[in-house]
GROMACS .gro file of C-alpha atoms in nm:
model
  324
    1MET     CA    1  14.934   9.082  -6.332
    2MET     CA    2  14.589   8.963  -6.322
    3LYS     CA    3  14.478   8.585  -6.356
    4THR     CA    4  14.503   8.503  -6.719
    5GLU     CA    5  14.205   8.275  -6.695
    6ASN     CA    6  13.856   8.353  -6.539
    7ARG     CA    7  13.506   8.239  -6.595
    8VAL     CA    8  13.455   8.443  -6.917
    9THR     CA    9  13.774   8.310  -7.088
   10GLU     CA   10  13.686   7.971  -6.996
   11MET     CA   11  13.337   7.978  -7.114
   12LEU     CA   12  13.398   8.150  -7.445
   13GLY     CA   13  13.725   7.957  -7.506
   14ILE     CA   14  13.930   8.282  -7.546
   15GLN     CA   15  14.270   8.384  -7.416
   16TYR     CA   16  14.182   8.731  -7.298
   17PRO     CA   17  13.852   8.875  -7.137
   18ILE     CA   18  13.780   9.103  -7.416
   19VAL     CA   19  13.497   9.105  -7.670
   20GLN     CA   20  13.424   9.333  -7.961
   21ALA     CA   21  13.103   9.495  -7.955
   22ALA     CA   22  12.854   9.412  -8.236
   23MET     CA   23  12.825   9.751  -8.419
   24SER     CA   24  12.577   9.787  -8.706
   25TRP     CA   25  12.769   9.821  -9.039
   26LEU     CA   26  13.094   9.833  -8.880
   27THR     CA   27  13.197   9.468  -8.849
   28ASP     CA   28  13.301   9.217  -9.099
   29ALA     CA   29  13.493   8.888  -9.132
   30LYS     CA   30  13.819   9.064  -9.139
   31LEU     CA   31  13.758   9.260  -8.797
   32VAL     CA   32  13.592   8.962  -8.633
   33ALA     CA   33  13.887   8.728  -8.744
   34ALA     CA   34  14.145   8.968  -8.617
   35LEU     CA   35  13.977   9.008  -8.280
   36SER     CA   36  13.972   8.628  -8.225
   37ASN     CA   37  14.301   8.560  -8.355
   38ALA     CA   38  14.449   8.819  -8.119
   39GLY     CA   39  14.304   8.637  -7.824
   40GLY     CA   40  13.980   8.808  -7.777
   41MET     CA   41  13.633   8.742  -7.925
   42GLY     CA   42  13.497   8.903  -8.242
   43VAL     CA   43  13.118   8.943  -8.286
   44LEU     CA   44  12.947   8.981  -8.622
   45GLY     CA   45  12.702   9.275  -8.597
   46PRO     CA   46  12.411   9.383  -8.817
   47HIS     CA   47  12.493   9.445  -9.179
   48ALA     CA   48  12.827   9.298  -9.133
   49GLY     CA   49  13.051   9.301  -9.449
   50TYR     CA   50  12.804   9.455  -9.667
   51GLN     CA   51  12.747   9.834  -9.767
   52THR     CA   52  12.376   9.828  -9.895
   53ARG     CA   53  12.064   9.754  -9.720
   54PRO     CA   54  11.917   9.391  -9.774
   55SER     CA   55  11.605   9.320  -9.959
   56GLY     CA   56  11.451   9.117  -9.685
   57PRO     CA   57  11.512   8.851  -9.412
   58ASP     CA   58  11.615   8.596  -9.674
   59GLU     CA   59  11.902   8.796  -9.794
   60VAL     CA   60  12.001   8.880  -9.432
   61GLY     CA   61  12.033   8.512  -9.377
   62GLN     CA   62  12.242   8.446  -9.680
   63ARG     CA   63  12.466   8.735  -9.596
   64ILE     CA   64  12.533   8.625  -9.246
   65ARG     CA   65  12.624   8.276  -9.400
   66ASN     CA   66  12.850   8.415  -9.636
   67GLU     CA   67  13.045   8.618  -9.375
   68ILE     CA   68  13.047   8.336  -9.140
   69ARG     CA   69  13.223   8.108  -9.407
   70LYS     CA   70  13.468   8.404  -9.471
   71ILE     CA   71  13.553   8.412  -9.103
   72LYS     CA   72  13.623   8.046  -9.078
   73LEU     CA   73  13.877   8.088  -9.371
   74LEU     CA   74  14.055   8.344  -9.150
   75THR     CA   75  14.060   8.180  -8.801
   76GLU     CA   76  13.972   7.860  -8.602
   77LYS     CA   77  13.925   8.069  -8.293
   78PRO     CA   78  13.570   8.116  -8.138
   79PHE     CA   79  13.363   8.401  -8.245
   80ALA     CA   80  12.995   8.508  -8.195
   81VAL     CA   81  12.697   8.657  -8.385
   82ASN     CA   82  12.468   8.946  -8.262
   83LEU     CA   83  12.098   8.897  -8.246
   84TYR     CA   84  11.840   9.160  -8.176
   85LEU     CA   85  11.579   9.043  -7.905
   86PRO     CA   86  11.241   9.216  -7.968
   87PRO     CA   87  10.992   9.265  -7.661
   88ASP     CA   88  10.870   8.928  -7.523
   89GLY     CA   89  10.583   8.788  -7.730
   90GLN     CA   90  10.710   8.954  -8.039
   91SER     CA   91  10.920   8.819  -8.328
   92ASP     CA   92  11.155   8.986  -8.568
   93PRO     CA   93  11.212   8.812  -8.896
   94TYR     CA   94  11.553   8.958  -8.945
   95SER     CA   95  11.668   8.805  -8.606
   96LYS     CA   96  11.516   8.484  -8.676
   97ALA     CA   97  11.690   8.462  -9.024
   98THR     CA   98  12.023   8.564  -8.879
   99PHE     CA   99  11.991   8.291  -8.605
  100GLU     CA  100  11.884   8.015  -8.829
  101ALA     CA  101  12.171   8.096  -9.067
  102ALA     CA  102  12.426   8.116  -8.803
  103VAL     CA  103  12.318   7.787  -8.636
  104ALA     CA  104  12.337   7.607  -8.977
  105GLU     CA  105  12.695   7.737  -9.013
  106GLY     CA  106  12.767   7.581  -8.676
  107VAL     CA  107  12.781   7.902  -8.459
  108ARG     CA  108  12.743   7.853  -8.081
  109TYR     CA  109  12.804   8.178  -7.933
  110PHE     CA  110  12.540   8.455  -7.943
  111VAL     CA  111  12.534   8.809  -7.819
  112THR     CA  112  12.189   8.953  -7.772
  113VAL     CA  113  12.080   9.283  -7.732
  114GLY     CA  114  11.724   9.426  -7.651
  115SER     CA  115  11.469   9.281  -7.431
  116LEU     CA  116  11.433   8.935  -7.269
  117ASN     CA  117  11.240   8.740  -7.535
  118ARG     CA  118  11.148   8.410  -7.389
  119ALA     CA  119  11.084   8.243  -7.726
  120MET     CA  120  11.410   8.336  -7.880
  121VAL     CA  121  11.614   8.267  -7.575
  122LYS     CA  122  11.470   7.915  -7.566
  123GLU     CA  123  11.588   7.857  -7.914
  124ILE     CA  124  11.920   7.977  -7.832
  125LYS     CA  125  11.942   7.753  -7.523
  126ASP     CA  126  11.787   7.463  -7.701
  127ASN     CA  127  12.061   7.487  -7.947
  128ASP     CA  128  12.332   7.439  -7.668
  129SER     CA  129  12.459   7.769  -7.740
  130MET     CA  130  12.645   8.022  -7.512
  131TRP     CA  131  12.396   8.332  -7.438
  132ILE     CA  132  12.562   8.666  -7.378
  133HIS     CA  133  12.285   8.914  -7.306
  134ARG     CA  134  12.301   9.299  -7.305
  135GLU     CA  135  11.989   9.486  -7.194
  136LEU     CA  136  11.952   9.826  -7.371
  137THR     CA  137  11.884   9.996  -7.044
  138PRO     CA  138  12.040   9.770  -6.791
  139SER     CA  139  11.904   9.723  -6.411
  140PRO     CA  140  11.963   9.459  -6.148
  141GLU     CA  141  11.612   9.359  -6.179
  142ALA     CA  142  11.657   9.292  -6.568
  143ALA     CA  143  11.996   9.100  -6.500
  144LYS     CA  144  11.826   8.868  -6.242
  145MET     CA  145  11.550   8.794  -6.487
  146ALA     CA  146  11.800   8.718  -6.758
  147GLU     CA  147  12.000   8.509  -6.531
  148GLN     CA  148  11.687   8.307  -6.426
  149HIS     CA  149  11.602   8.237  -6.796
  150GLY     CA  150  11.959   8.093  -6.861
  151ALA     CA  151  12.183   8.382  -6.958
  152ASP     CA  152  12.545   8.270  -6.942
  153ILE     CA  153  12.707   8.608  -6.935
  154LEU     CA  154  12.568   8.963  -6.907
  155ILE     CA  155  12.692   9.283  -7.034
  156ALA     CA  156  12.646   9.596  -6.802
  157THR     CA  157  12.626   9.901  -7.022
  158GLY     CA  158  12.714  10.243  -6.888
  159TYR     CA  159  12.560  10.580  -7.013
  160ASP     CA  160  12.932  10.648  -7.133
  161GLU     CA  161  12.897  10.412  -7.419
  162GLY     CA  162  12.862  10.467  -7.799
  163GLY     CA  163  12.571  10.337  -8.003
  164THR     CA  164  12.227  10.320  -7.848
  165ILE     CA  165  12.256  10.497  -7.512
  166PRO     CA  166  12.086  10.357  -7.199
  167GLN     CA  167  11.777  10.557  -7.088
  168ASN     CA  168  11.846  10.541  -6.718
  169LYS     CA  169  12.153  10.762  -6.764
  170ILE     CA  170  12.345  10.568  -6.512
  171GLY     CA  171  12.736  10.565  -6.585
  172THR     CA  172  12.968  10.261  -6.621
  173PHE     CA  173  13.114  10.317  -6.270
  174SER     CA  174  12.775  10.279  -6.113
  175ILE     CA  175  12.579  10.020  -6.333
  176VAL     CA  176  12.881   9.759  -6.349
  177PRO     CA  177  12.893   9.693  -5.960
  178ALA     CA  178  12.505   9.700  -5.925
  179ILE     CA  179  12.480   9.428  -6.195
  180ALA     CA  180  12.764   9.241  -6.060
  181ASP     CA  181  12.638   9.221  -5.720
  182ALA     CA  182  12.273   9.123  -5.842
  183VAL     CA  183  12.378   8.812  -6.027
  184SER     CA  184  12.606   8.515  -5.975
  185ILE     CA  185  12.699   8.475  -6.349
  186PRO     CA  186  12.990   8.657  -6.499
  187VAL     CA  187  12.948   9.044  -6.609
  188MET     CA  188  13.113   9.216  -6.883
  189ALA     CA  189  13.170   9.609  -6.875
  190THR     CA  190  13.098   9.836  -7.157
  191GLY     CA  191  13.086  10.206  -7.183
  192GLY     CA  192  13.388  10.435  -7.224
  193ILE     CA  193  13.658  10.182  -7.185
  194ASN     CA  194  13.934  10.287  -7.430
  195ASP     CA  195  14.256  10.202  -7.234
  196ILE     CA  196  14.403   9.994  -6.978
  197ARG     CA  197  14.296  10.211  -6.697
  198GLY     CA  198  13.940  10.148  -6.787
  199VAL     CA  199  14.001   9.785  -6.809
  200ARG     CA  200  14.145   9.782  -6.460
  201ALA     CA  201  13.852   9.987  -6.325
  202ALA     CA  202  13.598   9.751  -6.478
  203PHE     CA  203  13.744   9.455  -6.323
  204ALA     CA  204  13.778   9.654  -5.982
  205LEU     CA  205  13.423   9.713  -6.008
  206GLY     CA  206  13.344   9.337  -6.035
  207ALA     CA  207  13.334   9.270  -6.422
  208GLU     CA  208  13.518   8.968  -6.555
  209ALA     CA  209  13.567   9.106  -6.903
  210VAL     CA  210  13.524   9.420  -7.107
  211TYR     CA  211  13.298   9.456  -7.425
  212LEU     CA  212  13.429   9.721  -7.664
  213GLY     CA  213  13.308   9.902  -7.955
  214THR     CA  214  13.449  10.254  -8.034
  215ARG     CA  215  13.807  10.139  -7.943
  216PHE     CA  216  13.787   9.886  -8.223
  217ILE     CA  217  13.637  10.131  -8.483
  218ALA     CA  218  13.986  10.310  -8.471
  219SER     CA  219  14.161   9.983  -8.561
  220GLU     CA  220  14.329   9.898  -8.901
  221GLU     CA  221  14.081   9.597  -8.967
  222CYS     CA  222  13.745   9.775  -8.893
  223PRO     CA  223  13.561   9.848  -9.218
  224ALA     CA  224  13.459  10.205  -9.088
  225ALA     CA  225  13.596  10.478  -9.336
  226GLU     CA  226  13.913  10.645  -9.275
  227ALA     CA  227  13.733  10.967  -9.218
  228THR     CA  228  13.549  10.810  -8.943
  229LYS     CA  229  13.873  10.683  -8.771
  230GLN     CA  230  14.031  11.030  -8.796
  231ASP     CA  231  13.738  11.189  -8.673
  232ILE     CA  232  13.740  10.984  -8.356
  233ILE     CA  233  14.100  11.054  -8.316
  234GLN     CA  234  14.073  11.425  -8.372
  235SER     CA  235  13.750  11.467  -8.156
  236LYS     CA  236  13.713  11.510  -7.769
  237GLY     CA  237  13.447  11.395  -7.533
  238SER     CA  238  13.360  11.765  -7.480
  239ASP     CA  239  13.265  11.800  -7.841
  240LEU     CA  240  12.992  11.530  -7.853
  241ILE     CA  241  12.629  11.651  -7.905
  242MET     CA  242  12.311  11.457  -7.795
  243VAL     CA  243  12.098  11.407  -8.114
  244SER     CA  244  11.833  11.207  -7.915
  245SER     CA  245  11.801  11.046  -7.584
  246TYR     CA  246  11.935  10.734  -7.762
  247SER     CA  247  12.247  10.890  -7.949
  248ARG     CA  248  12.526  11.112  -7.923
  249SER     CA  249  12.741  11.220  -8.204
  250THR     CA  250  13.033  11.424  -8.302
  251PRO     CA  251  12.917  11.769  -8.440
  252HIS     CA  252  12.881  11.748  -8.825
  253GLN     CA  253  12.576  11.881  -9.037
  254PHE     CA  254  12.316  11.621  -9.021
  255ALA     CA  255  12.399  11.575  -8.638
  256ARG     CA  256  12.365  11.925  -8.549
  257GLU     CA  257  12.028  11.937  -8.737
  258LEU     CA  258  11.918  11.648  -8.532
  259GLU     CA  259  12.048  11.821  -8.206
  260ALA     CA  260  11.844  12.126  -8.284
  261MET     CA  261  11.527  11.909  -8.354
  262TYR     CA  262  11.590  11.753  -8.010
  263ARG     CA  263  11.649  12.077  -7.825
  264ASN     CA  264  11.324  12.198  -7.972
  265GLY     CA  265  11.116  11.920  -7.853
  266GLU     CA  266  11.124  11.655  -8.127
  267SER     CA  267  11.080  11.302  -7.961
  268SER     CA  268  11.377  11.096  -7.963
  269GLU     CA  269  11.161  10.815  -8.130
  270ASN     CA  270  11.092  11.039  -8.422
  271ILE     CA  271  11.460  11.139  -8.456
  272GLU     CA  272  11.580  10.795  -8.440
  273LYS     CA  273  11.314  10.709  -8.709
  274ARG     CA  274  11.470  10.990  -8.930
  275ILE     CA  275  11.829  10.866  -8.867
  276SER     CA  276  11.706  10.505  -8.974
  277GLU     CA  277  11.540  10.626  -9.296
  278ASN     CA  278  11.840  10.819  -9.376
  279GLY     CA  279  12.080  10.500  -9.367
  280GLY     CA  280  12.156  10.486  -8.997
  281VAL     CA  281  12.528  10.520  -8.965
  282SER     CA  282  12.621  10.341  -9.297
  283ASN     CA  283  12.664  10.695  -9.472
  284SER     CA  284  12.856  10.846  -9.213
  285MET     CA  285  13.059  10.582  -9.035
  286LEU     CA  286  13.091  10.321  -9.305
  287HIS     CA  287  13.115  10.552  -9.608
  288GLY     CA  288  13.296  10.846  -9.436
  289LYS     CA  289  13.025  11.105  -9.533
  290LEU     CA  290  13.040  11.260  -9.195
  291ASP     CA  291  12.783  11.521  -9.270
  292GLU     CA  292  12.511  11.271  -9.360
  293GLY     CA  293  12.462  11.069  -9.033
  294PRO     CA  294  12.565  11.047  -8.680
  295ILE     CA  295  12.902  10.946  -8.564
  296THR     CA  296  12.789  10.741  -8.251
  297ILE     CA  297  13.089  10.694  -8.016
  298ASN     CA  298  13.167  10.675  -7.654
  299THR     CA  299  13.253  10.972  -7.426
  300ALA     CA  300  13.622  10.870  -7.363
  301ILE     CA  301  13.754  10.933  -7.723
  302ASP     CA  302  14.009  11.170  -7.583
  303LEU     CA  303  14.203  10.853  -7.497
  304ILE     CA  304  14.189  10.724  -7.853
  305THR     CA  305  14.503  10.904  -8.043
  306GLU     CA  306  14.599  10.668  -8.317
  307VAL     CA  307  14.477  10.389  -8.536
  308LYS     CA  308  14.628  10.043  -8.445
  309SER     CA  309  14.588   9.685  -8.537
  310CYS     CA  310  14.340   9.489  -8.339
  311LYS     CA  311  14.630   9.265  -8.181
  312ALA     CA  312  14.809   9.588  -8.077
  313ILE     CA  313  14.493   9.714  -7.912
  314ILE     CA  314  14.441   9.407  -7.732
  315HIS     CA  315  14.795   9.380  -7.607
  316GLU     CA  316  14.760   9.721  -7.496
  317LEU     CA  317  14.443   9.673  -7.304
  318MET     CA  318  14.510   9.331  -7.178
  319ALA     CA  319  14.868   9.378  -7.059
  320ASP     CA  320  14.781   9.287  -6.697
  321PHE     CA  321  14.660   8.941  -6.825
  322MET     CA  322  14.968   8.858  -7.015
  323LYS     CA  323  15.212   8.592  -6.901
  324ASP     CA  324  15.572   8.697  -6.897
   0.00000   0.00000   0.00000
């Protein structure tokens, strides 16, 4: 049995060192509260709790406030809100609206993804909030820079992950120890961790927590369509296709069209733009129209064989941390 407390659990005020990844369209108050109530930490991602695109930043802010209020009715445990950080010197009105709404509702835990944006980071730190940062393409150099600017916890993302894939193509087994050795603050591991063996490996590599997305899509509380959950269960890692350098998917109609474009030399940026214009993963993963968008999941889906409650998943993954 591993120590039931470490720096991450103490800093976040959670029972187990497991945090749910901030997945676009696939989180809501029910999922976040379930994770937090089960001893981990839930994270509200983009478009949380809604099925349509917002009209603008003001609506984004109001939606986040509504979802945060719902979470508070379901749990008294800590939870976080995801923020996209644009390149330094740039601003994102949607991220700004999300942050301001979250702060107004008393949120003090933020998971950021993107670049090191000094202005937004200063706002987070000035608000006396906990800053968990995930560089899209991680490196020891970027990790050190984030630590210097006040990051409390870093997420080391391996090429095995679902969602937006790192461009350095370095696997979880390689990037986690490299990041852990580069900084003195705690590191979370993410990328292809779907069972207790992955958790054990992450800790052996120097991580102090795991950050999981795909495994929680196949949970009872996730708002993803049942067709999406069954697609994950029925698919194997060997089935996955690359639709751009940023995304992989199970092989359905739209994904196969994108794969052909990518193989024929279309730029990944243009393909990602087309995915976004087509609704991102809302049609495919949220609504279950598998042929109308990518199903972006990690490479270890062979290990996911059934849909379970978030509590059951956490108890399975965190068995080494549970007291007798």
